[in-house]
Amino acid sequence: RVSLSLQWNLVCDDDWKGPFSTSLFFVGVLFGSFISGQLSDKFGRKNVLFVTMGMQTGFSFVQVFCTSWEMFSVLFVLVGMGQISNYVAAFVLGTEILGKSVRILFCTIGVCVFYAFGYMLLPLFAYFLRDWRTLLLALTLPGLLCVALWWVIPESPRWLISQGRFQEAEAIIRKAAKINGITAPDVILDPTELQDLNSQNQQVYTILDLVKTQNIRTITIMSVILWMIISIGYFGLSLDTPNLHGDIYVNCFLSAVIEVPAYIISWLLLRNFPRRYSMAAALFLGGCVLLFIQLVPAHIRVLSILLVMLGKFGITSAFSMVYVYTAELYPTVVRNMGVGASSMASRLGSILSPYFVYLGAYDRFLPYILMGSLTVLSGILTLFLPESYGMPLPDTTEQMLTVKGLKYRPSPNSTRVSRDEEEHPAILKSTAL
């Protein structure tokens, strides 16, 4: 940001343009979160993943040659759209193509830990590459390596089945079985089931289906609130890093390092314990710790930093788990839209988070009090969500788990277990990657 300010003389009356550029990136992320789910549900997880990945890499590369702040900011919006779109598409694709045990490993260790490693590399690169153009180029070029993954990553069999493309889905499942050394049965998808699914999938699903029935509407509202609060806490603590005592590069690195054990803990919790209790515990930890910071004497700065990092640990763990939890609550037909809408709410939280940090100019503890209180309240809200631990992924809205305390009677024709996972759980276990 300092380098950009010097490049285009963003000082005095123009000093607002620096943070505004960051806000524009999150605006792009907001729009990307809104459209990525619908595009992915319509055109496929794989297609949207690679198109938006190219979008992010391409526009980031063009940014290196920007000649004005206005040009840079407009491109930053497009980069934000591409970044979140490929992230959500990749997450949902991995969720749907993997078996239950591997799915949790992918969503926590596979996605989040490598995100933390990239986060740790950022201050390291920034320390040695002080010119913003060189830094941006170094962070952009690795995206070109992802082109080769087109021939490795398959489309989601669940999405193909939801579109009535049964032969393509079966071919991917058989290939996964072969890679795993498993002999696939002669009949993977029952003809009767295919006929039922084919008739069900004539319906076109839109974003309105996320609020169509009382049950899915309640889950959507609760997910939106939950994601927004978690995002405020996560990005608020991340943006507050420069305000901590000590070297800014070291503090940023420590803020990234604390995420690694947070993701590992979240993986262990998701693997062995119910979702809502694990989420609530992480949120209560993060929220309560932030509330305790105001009680620390001013001269014990190390303890304050320790509590901030512990709060970041709890909120990061919850951020990791909420992706898995949300994906398991929504049915296949609207899963990507559900995660995308929740992610959109998360972006609203990220846009608001700088204002929470700004309140520290009036009272140093006010941001922690607000973020801590909201985080504790979100932990209470989590306890009312249905439990998805040990349950198969729902394929239709009738198969969705019911919100606690909500009276809802599923359709008599609905079934709780999709046959492909009940009879052949090992077949989808491979990444086929």
Coordinates of C-alpha atoms in Angstrom, one line a residue:
R1 CA 0.0 0.0 0.0
V2 CA 2.9 2.4 0.8
S3 CA 4.5 1.6 -2.6
L4 CA 1.2 2.3 -4.4
S5 CA 0.7 5.5 -2.5
L6 CA 4.1 6.7 -3.7
Q7 CA 3.5 5.5 -7.2
W8 CA 0.4 7.7 -7.7
N9 CA 1.0 10.3 -5.0
L10 CA -2.0 9.1 -2.9
V11 CA -1.4 11.5 0.0
C12 CA -3.2 14.4 1.6
D13 CA -6.5 14.8 -0.1
D14 CA -6.1 11.6 -2.0
D15 CA -5.0 9.4 0.9
W16 CA -8.5 7.8 0.9
K17 CA -7.8 6.1 -2.3
G18 CA -5.4 3.5 -0.7
P19 CA -7.9 1.8 1.6
F20 CA -10.6 2.4 -1.0
S21 CA -8.7 0.1 -3.4
T22 CA -8.8 -2.6 -0.8
S23 CA -12.5 -2.1 -0.4
L24 CA -13.0 -2.4 -4.2
F25 CA -11.3 -5.8 -4.1
F26 CA -13.8 -7.0 -1.6
V27 CA -16.6 -5.5 -3.6
G28 CA -15.4 -7.7 -6.5
V29 CA -15.3 -10.7 -4.1
L30 CA -18.8 -9.8 -3.1
F31 CA -20.1 -9.9 -6.7
G32 CA -18.1 -13.0 -7.4
S33 CA -19.6 -14.8 -4.4
F34 CA -23.0 -13.9 -5.7
I35 CA -22.6 -15.1 -9.3
S36 CA -20.1 -18.0 -8.9
G37 CA -22.6 -20.3 -7.3
Q38 CA -25.2 -19.8 -10.0
L39 CA -22.7 -20.2 -12.8
S40 CA -21.2 -23.3 -11.3
D41 CA -24.6 -24.9 -10.8
K42 CA -25.5 -24.1 -14.4
F43 CA -22.2 -24.7 -16.3
G44 CA -20.4 -27.1 -14.0
R45 CA -17.8 -26.9 -11.2
K46 CA -14.8 -27.6 -13.4
N47 CA -15.6 -25.1 -16.2
V48 CA -16.2 -22.2 -13.8
L49 CA -13.1 -23.2 -11.7
F50 CA -10.7 -22.8 -14.6
V51 CA -12.4 -19.9 -16.3
T52 CA -12.3 -17.8 -13.2
M53 CA -8.8 -19.0 -12.4
G54 CA -7.7 -17.6 -15.7
M55 CA -9.6 -14.4 -15.0
Q56 CA -7.8 -13.9 -11.7
T57 CA -4.4 -14.6 -13.2
G58 CA -4.9 -12.6 -16.3
F59 CA -6.2 -9.4 -14.7
S60 CA -3.6 -9.6 -12.0
F61 CA -0.9 -9.7 -14.7
V62 CA -2.4 -6.7 -16.5
Q63 CA -2.4 -4.8 -13.1
V64 CA 1.4 -5.0 -13.2
F65 CA 1.4 -2.6 -16.2
C66 CA -1.3 -0.2 -14.8
T67 CA -0.6 3.5 -15.5
S68 CA -3.2 5.0 -13.2
W69 CA -4.9 4.4 -9.9
E70 CA -8.3 4.2 -11.6
M71 CA -7.1 1.5 -14.0
F72 CA -5.6 -0.5 -11.1
S73 CA -8.8 -0.2 -9.0
V74 CA -11.1 -1.4 -11.8
L75 CA -8.9 -4.4 -12.4
F76 CA -8.8 -5.1 -8.7
V77 CA -12.6 -5.5 -8.7
L78 CA -12.2 -8.1 -11.5
V79 CA -9.4 -9.9 -9.7
G80 CA -11.6 -10.1 -6.6
M81 CA -14.4 -11.6 -8.6
G82 CA -12.1 -14.3 -10.1
Q83 CA -10.4 -15.1 -6.9
I84 CA -13.5 -16.0 -4.8
S85 CA -15.3 -17.6 -7.8
N86 CA -12.5 -20.2 -8.3
Y87 CA -12.1 -20.7 -4.6
V88 CA -15.8 -21.5 -4.1
A89 CA -15.9 -23.7 -7.2
A90 CA -12.8 -25.7 -6.2
F91 CA -14.2 -26.1 -2.7
V92 CA -17.5 -27.4 -3.8
L93 CA -15.9 -29.6 -6.5
G94 CA -13.7 -31.3 -3.9
T95 CA -16.6 -31.6 -1.5
E96 CA -18.7 -33.5 -4.0
I97 CA -16.1 -35.7 -5.6
L98 CA -14.5 -37.0 -2.5
G99 CA -15.7 -39.6 0.0
K100 CA -16.6 -38.6 3.5
S101 CA -13.3 -39.1 5.3
V102 CA -11.2 -37.6 2.5
R103 CA -13.7 -34.8 2.0
I104 CA -13.0 -33.4 5.5
L105 CA -9.2 -33.7 5.0
F106 CA -9.5 -31.8 1.7
C107 CA -11.7 -29.0 3.1
T108 CA -9.4 -28.4 6.1
I109 CA -5.8 -29.5 5.6
G110 CA -5.9 -29.6 1.8
V111 CA -7.5 -26.2 1.2
C112 CA -6.9 -24.1 4.4
V113 CA -3.4 -25.1 5.4
F114 CA -2.1 -24.4 1.9
Y115 CA -3.9 -21.1 2.1
A116 CA -2.0 -20.4 5.4
F117 CA 1.3 -21.3 3.7
G118 CA 0.5 -18.8 1.0
Y119 CA -0.4 -16.2 3.7
M120 CA 3.0 -16.8 5.3
L121 CA 4.8 -16.3 2.0
L122 CA 3.2 -12.9 1.5
P123 CA 5.1 -11.0 4.2
L124 CA 8.2 -12.9 3.2
F125 CA 7.9 -11.9 -0.5
A126 CA 6.9 -8.3 0.5
Y127 CA 10.0 -8.0 2.8
F128 CA 12.4 -8.8 -0.1
L129 CA 10.4 -7.3 -3.0
R130 CA 9.6 -3.8 -2.0
D131 CA 8.4 -2.7 -5.4
W132 CA 4.7 -3.5 -5.8
R133 CA 4.9 -4.4 -9.5
T134 CA 7.6 -6.9 -8.9
L135 CA 5.8 -8.3 -5.9
L136 CA 2.5 -8.6 -7.9
L137 CA 4.3 -10.3 -10.8
A138 CA 5.9 -12.8 -8.4
L139 CA 2.5 -13.6 -6.9
T140 CA 0.7 -13.9 -10.2
L141 CA 3.0 -16.1 -12.4
P142 CA 2.4 -19.3 -10.4
G143 CA -1.2 -19.2 -11.5
L144 CA 0.0 -20.3 -15.0
L145 CA 1.0 -23.7 -13.6
C146 CA -2.7 -24.4 -13.0
V147 CA -3.4 -24.8 -16.7
A148 CA -2.0 -28.4 -16.6
L149 CA -4.6 -29.4 -14.0
W150 CA -7.3 -29.2 -16.6
W151 CA -6.4 -32.7 -17.7
V152 CA -6.2 -34.0 -14.1
I153 CA -9.2 -32.6 -12.3
P154 CA -12.5 -34.3 -13.3
E155 CA -16.0 -32.8 -13.2
S156 CA -18.2 -33.5 -10.2
P157 CA -20.2 -36.8 -10.7
R158 CA -22.9 -35.4 -8.4
W159 CA -23.3 -32.4 -10.6
L160 CA -23.4 -34.5 -13.7
I161 CA -26.0 -36.7 -12.2
S162 CA -28.1 -33.7 -11.2
Q163 CA -27.9 -32.6 -14.9
G164 CA -29.0 -36.0 -16.2
R165 CA -25.5 -36.7 -17.7
F166 CA -25.4 -40.2 -16.1
Q167 CA -22.9 -41.8 -18.6
E168 CA -20.3 -39.1 -17.9
A169 CA -20.7 -39.5 -14.2
E170 CA -20.4 -43.2 -14.3
A171 CA -17.2 -42.9 -16.4
I172 CA -15.6 -40.7 -13.8
I173 CA -16.6 -43.0 -11.0
R174 CA -15.2 -46.0 -12.8
K175 CA -11.9 -44.2 -13.4
A176 CA -11.7 -43.3 -9.7
A177 CA -12.4 -46.9 -8.8
K178 CA -9.6 -48.0 -11.1
I179 CA -7.1 -45.5 -9.6
N180 CA -8.0 -46.8 -6.2
G181 CA -7.6 -50.4 -7.2
I182 CA -11.2 -51.1 -6.6
T183 CA -13.3 -53.3 -8.8
A184 CA -16.4 -51.3 -9.8
P185 CA -19.7 -53.1 -9.8
D186 CA -21.4 -53.8 -13.2
V187 CA -24.2 -51.5 -12.2
I188 CA -23.2 -48.3 -10.4
L189 CA -26.4 -46.3 -10.9
D190 CA -29.7 -48.1 -10.7
P191 CA -31.8 -47.5 -13.8
T192 CA -34.9 -46.9 -11.7
E193 CA -33.0 -44.3 -9.7
L194 CA -31.7 -42.7 -12.8
Q195 CA -35.3 -42.3 -14.1
D196 CA -36.4 -40.7 -10.9
L197 CA -33.5 -38.3 -10.9
N198 CA -33.9 -37.5 -14.5
S199 CA -37.5 -36.5 -13.9
Q200 CA -36.5 -34.4 -10.8
N201 CA -33.7 -32.7 -12.7
Q202 CA -36.0 -31.2 -15.3
Q203 CA -36.6 -28.4 -12.8
V204 CA -34.3 -25.4 -13.1
Y205 CA -33.0 -24.1 -9.8
T206 CA -32.3 -20.5 -9.0
I207 CA -31.1 -18.4 -6.1
L208 CA -34.8 -18.2 -5.0
D209 CA -34.7 -21.9 -4.1
L210 CA -32.5 -21.0 -1.1
V211 CA -35.6 -19.4 0.5
K212 CA -38.4 -21.5 -1.1
T213 CA -39.3 -23.6 1.9
Q214 CA -39.3 -22.8 5.6
N215 CA -36.5 -25.2 6.4
I216 CA -34.0 -24.2 3.7
R217 CA -34.9 -20.5 4.3
T218 CA -34.1 -20.8 8.0
I219 CA -30.8 -22.5 7.2
T220 CA -29.9 -19.8 4.6
I221 CA -30.7 -16.9 7.0
M222 CA -28.7 -18.6 9.8
S223 CA -25.8 -19.3 7.5
V224 CA -25.7 -15.8 6.2
I225 CA -25.5 -14.3 9.7
L226 CA -22.9 -16.9 10.8
W227 CA -20.6 -16.3 7.8
M228 CA -20.8 -12.5 8.1
I229 CA -19.9 -12.5 11.8
I230 CA -17.0 -14.9 11.4
S231 CA -15.7 -12.9 8.5
I232 CA -15.8 -9.7 10.5
G233 CA -13.8 -11.4 13.2
Y234 CA -11.3 -13.0 10.9
F235 CA -10.5 -10.0 8.7
G236 CA -10.8 -7.6 11.5
L237 CA -8.1 -9.3 13.4
S238 CA -6.0 -9.7 10.3
L239 CA -6.3 -6.0 9.4
D240 CA -5.5 -5.0 13.0
T241 CA -2.1 -6.7 12.8
P242 CA -0.2 -3.5 12.0
N243 CA -1.6 -2.0 15.2
L244 CA 0.1 -4.6 17.3
H245 CA 3.4 -3.8 18.9
G246 CA 6.5 -5.0 17.1
D247 CA 7.6 -5.4 13.5
I248 CA 4.7 -5.4 11.0
Y249 CA 6.2 -8.2 8.8
V250 CA 6.8 -10.4 11.9
N251 CA 3.3 -9.8 13.2
C252 CA 1.8 -10.6 9.8
F253 CA 3.9 -13.8 9.7
L254 CA 2.7 -14.8 13.2
S255 CA -0.9 -14.1 12.2
A256 CA -0.4 -16.5 9.3
V257 CA 1.4 -19.2 11.3
I258 CA -1.4 -19.4 14.0
E259 CA -3.7 -20.5 11.2
V260 CA -1.9 -23.8 10.6
P261 CA -2.7 -25.3 14.0
A262 CA -6.2 -23.8 13.8
Y263 CA -6.8 -25.7 10.6
I264 CA -5.3 -28.9 11.9
I265 CA -7.5 -28.7 15.0
S266 CA -10.6 -28.0 12.9
W267 CA -9.8 -31.1 10.8
L268 CA -9.6 -33.3 13.9
L269 CA -12.8 -31.8 15.3
L270 CA -14.7 -32.4 12.1
R271 CA -13.4 -35.9 11.8
N272 CA -14.3 -37.0 15.3
F273 CA -17.0 -34.7 16.8
P274 CA -20.4 -33.3 15.8
R275 CA -20.3 -30.2 13.6
R276 CA -22.3 -27.7 15.6
Y277 CA -20.6 -28.4 18.9
S278 CA -17.2 -28.1 17.3
M279 CA -18.1 -24.9 15.6
A280 CA -19.7 -23.4 18.8
A281 CA -16.6 -24.4 20.9
A282 CA -14.3 -22.6 18.4
L283 CA -16.5 -19.5 18.3
F284 CA -16.8 -19.4 22.1
L285 CA -13.0 -19.6 22.5
G286 CA -12.3 -16.9 20.0
G287 CA -15.1 -14.6 21.3
C288 CA -14.3 -14.9 25.0
V289 CA -10.6 -14.4 24.5
L290 CA -11.2 -11.2 22.6
L291 CA -13.5 -9.9 25.4
F292 CA -10.7 -10.7 28.0
I293 CA -8.1 -8.5 26.2
Q294 CA -9.6 -5.3 27.9
L295 CA -8.7 -6.8 31.3
V296 CA -5.0 -7.1 30.5
P297 CA -2.8 -4.4 32.1
A298 CA -1.3 -2.0 29.6
H299 CA 2.3 -2.9 30.4
I300 CA 1.9 -6.6 29.7
R301 CA 1.9 -6.3 25.9
V302 CA 3.0 -9.8 25.2
L303 CA -0.1 -11.2 26.9
S304 CA -2.3 -8.9 24.8
I305 CA -0.7 -10.2 21.6
L306 CA -1.0 -13.7 22.8
L307 CA -4.7 -13.3 23.4
V308 CA -5.2 -11.7 20.0
M309 CA -3.5 -14.7 18.4
L310 CA -5.6 -17.1 20.4
G311 CA -8.7 -15.3 19.3
K312 CA -7.5 -15.5 15.7
F313 CA -6.9 -19.2 16.3
G314 CA -10.5 -19.8 17.4
I315 CA -12.1 -17.7 14.7
T316 CA -9.9 -19.2 12.0
S317 CA -10.9 -22.7 13.1
A318 CA -14.6 -21.8 12.9
F319 CA -14.0 -20.2 9.4
S320 CA -12.5 -23.5 8.3
M321 CA -15.3 -25.6 9.7
V322 CA -18.2 -23.4 8.4
Y323 CA -17.3 -24.2 4.8
V324 CA -17.6 -27.9 5.4
Y325 CA -20.7 -27.5 7.6
T326 CA -22.5 -25.3 5.1
A327 CA -21.7 -27.6 2.1
E328 CA -23.2 -30.5 4.0
L329 CA -26.4 -28.8 4.9
Y330 CA -27.4 -27.8 1.4
P331 CA -28.6 -30.4 -1.2
T332 CA -26.7 -31.0 -4.4
V333 CA -29.1 -29.1 -6.7
V334 CA -28.4 -25.8 -4.9
R335 CA -25.2 -26.6 -2.9
N336 CA -22.9 -24.3 -4.9
M337 CA -25.5 -21.5 -4.8
G338 CA -25.9 -22.0 -1.0
V339 CA -22.1 -21.8 -0.4
G340 CA -21.9 -18.9 -2.8
A341 CA -24.6 -17.0 -1.1
S342 CA -23.0 -17.6 2.3
S343 CA -19.7 -16.6 1.0
M344 CA -21.3 -13.4 -0.3
A345 CA -22.4 -12.6 3.2
S346 CA -18.9 -13.3 4.3
R347 CA -17.7 -10.6 1.9
L348 CA -20.1 -8.1 3.4
G349 CA -18.4 -8.9 6.7
S350 CA -15.0 -8.3 5.2
I351 CA -16.1 -5.0 3.8
L352 CA -17.3 -4.0 7.3
S353 CA -14.3 -5.3 9.1
P354 CA -12.0 -2.2 8.4
Y355 CA -14.6 0.0 10.1
F356 CA -14.4 -2.2 13.2
V357 CA -10.6 -1.8 13.2
Y358 CA -11.1 2.0 12.7
L359 CA -13.0 2.2 15.9
G360 CA -9.7 1.5 17.7
A361 CA -8.8 5.1 17.1
Y362 CA -11.5 6.1 19.6
D363 CA -11.0 3.2 22.1
R364 CA -8.3 0.6 21.6
F365 CA -10.5 -2.2 23.1
L366 CA -13.7 -1.3 21.4
P367 CA -13.0 -3.4 18.3
Y368 CA -12.2 -6.5 20.4
I369 CA -15.4 -5.9 22.5
L370 CA -17.6 -5.8 19.5
M371 CA -15.9 -8.6 17.6
G372 CA -15.8 -10.8 20.7
S373 CA -19.5 -10.2 21.5
L374 CA -20.7 -10.9 18.0
T375 CA -18.5 -14.1 17.9
V376 CA -20.0 -15.4 21.1
L377 CA -23.5 -14.7 19.8
S378 CA -22.7 -16.6 16.6
G379 CA -21.6 -19.5 18.7
I380 CA -25.0 -19.6 20.3
L381 CA -26.7 -19.4 16.9
T382 CA -24.7 -22.4 15.7
L383 CA -26.3 -24.6 18.3
F384 CA -29.6 -24.3 16.6
L385 CA -28.4 -25.6 13.2
P386 CA -29.1 -29.3 12.3
E387 CA -26.3 -31.8 12.9
S388 CA -24.7 -33.2 9.7
Y389 CA -22.0 -35.3 11.3
G390 CA -22.1 -38.9 10.0
M391 CA -25.0 -38.1 7.6
P392 CA -24.9 -38.5 3.8
L393 CA -25.0 -35.4 1.6
P394 CA -28.5 -34.5 0.7
D395 CA -29.3 -34.5 -3.0
T396 CA -32.7 -32.8 -2.9
T397 CA -34.4 -30.2 -0.6
E398 CA -36.6 -32.9 0.8
Q399 CA -33.6 -34.8 2.1
M400 CA -32.2 -31.8 4.0
L401 CA -31.8 -32.0 7.7
T402 CA -34.3 -30.0 9.7
V403 CA -33.4 -27.0 11.8
K404 CA -33.7 -27.7 15.5
G405 CA -37.1 -26.8 16.8
L406 CA -38.6 -26.4 13.3
K407 CA -41.6 -28.5 12.4
Y408 CA -41.1 -30.0 9.0
R409 CA -42.3 -33.2 7.3
P410 CA -40.2 -34.4 4.4
S411 CA -41.8 -35.8 1.2
P412 CA -42.8 -39.5 1.5
N413 CA -40.8 -40.2 -1.7
S414 CA -37.6 -38.7 -0.3
T415 CA -34.8 -40.9 0.8
R416 CA -32.1 -40.0 3.3
V417 CA -29.3 -42.0 1.7
S418 CA -28.1 -41.6 -1.9
R419 CA -27.4 -45.0 -3.2
D420 CA -24.1 -44.2 -4.8
E421 CA -22.6 -43.3 -1.4
E422 CA -24.5 -45.9 0.7
E423 CA -23.6 -48.9 -1.5
H424 CA -20.2 -47.8 -2.9
P425 CA -18.6 -45.2 -0.5
A426 CA -15.1 -46.2 -1.5
I427 CA -15.6 -45.5 -5.2
L428 CA -15.8 -41.7 -4.7
K429 CA -12.9 -41.8 -2.2
S430 CA -10.3 -41.0 -4.8
T431 CA -9.5 -37.4 -5.8
A432 CA -9.0 -38.8 -9.3
L433 CA -6.4 -36.1 -9.4

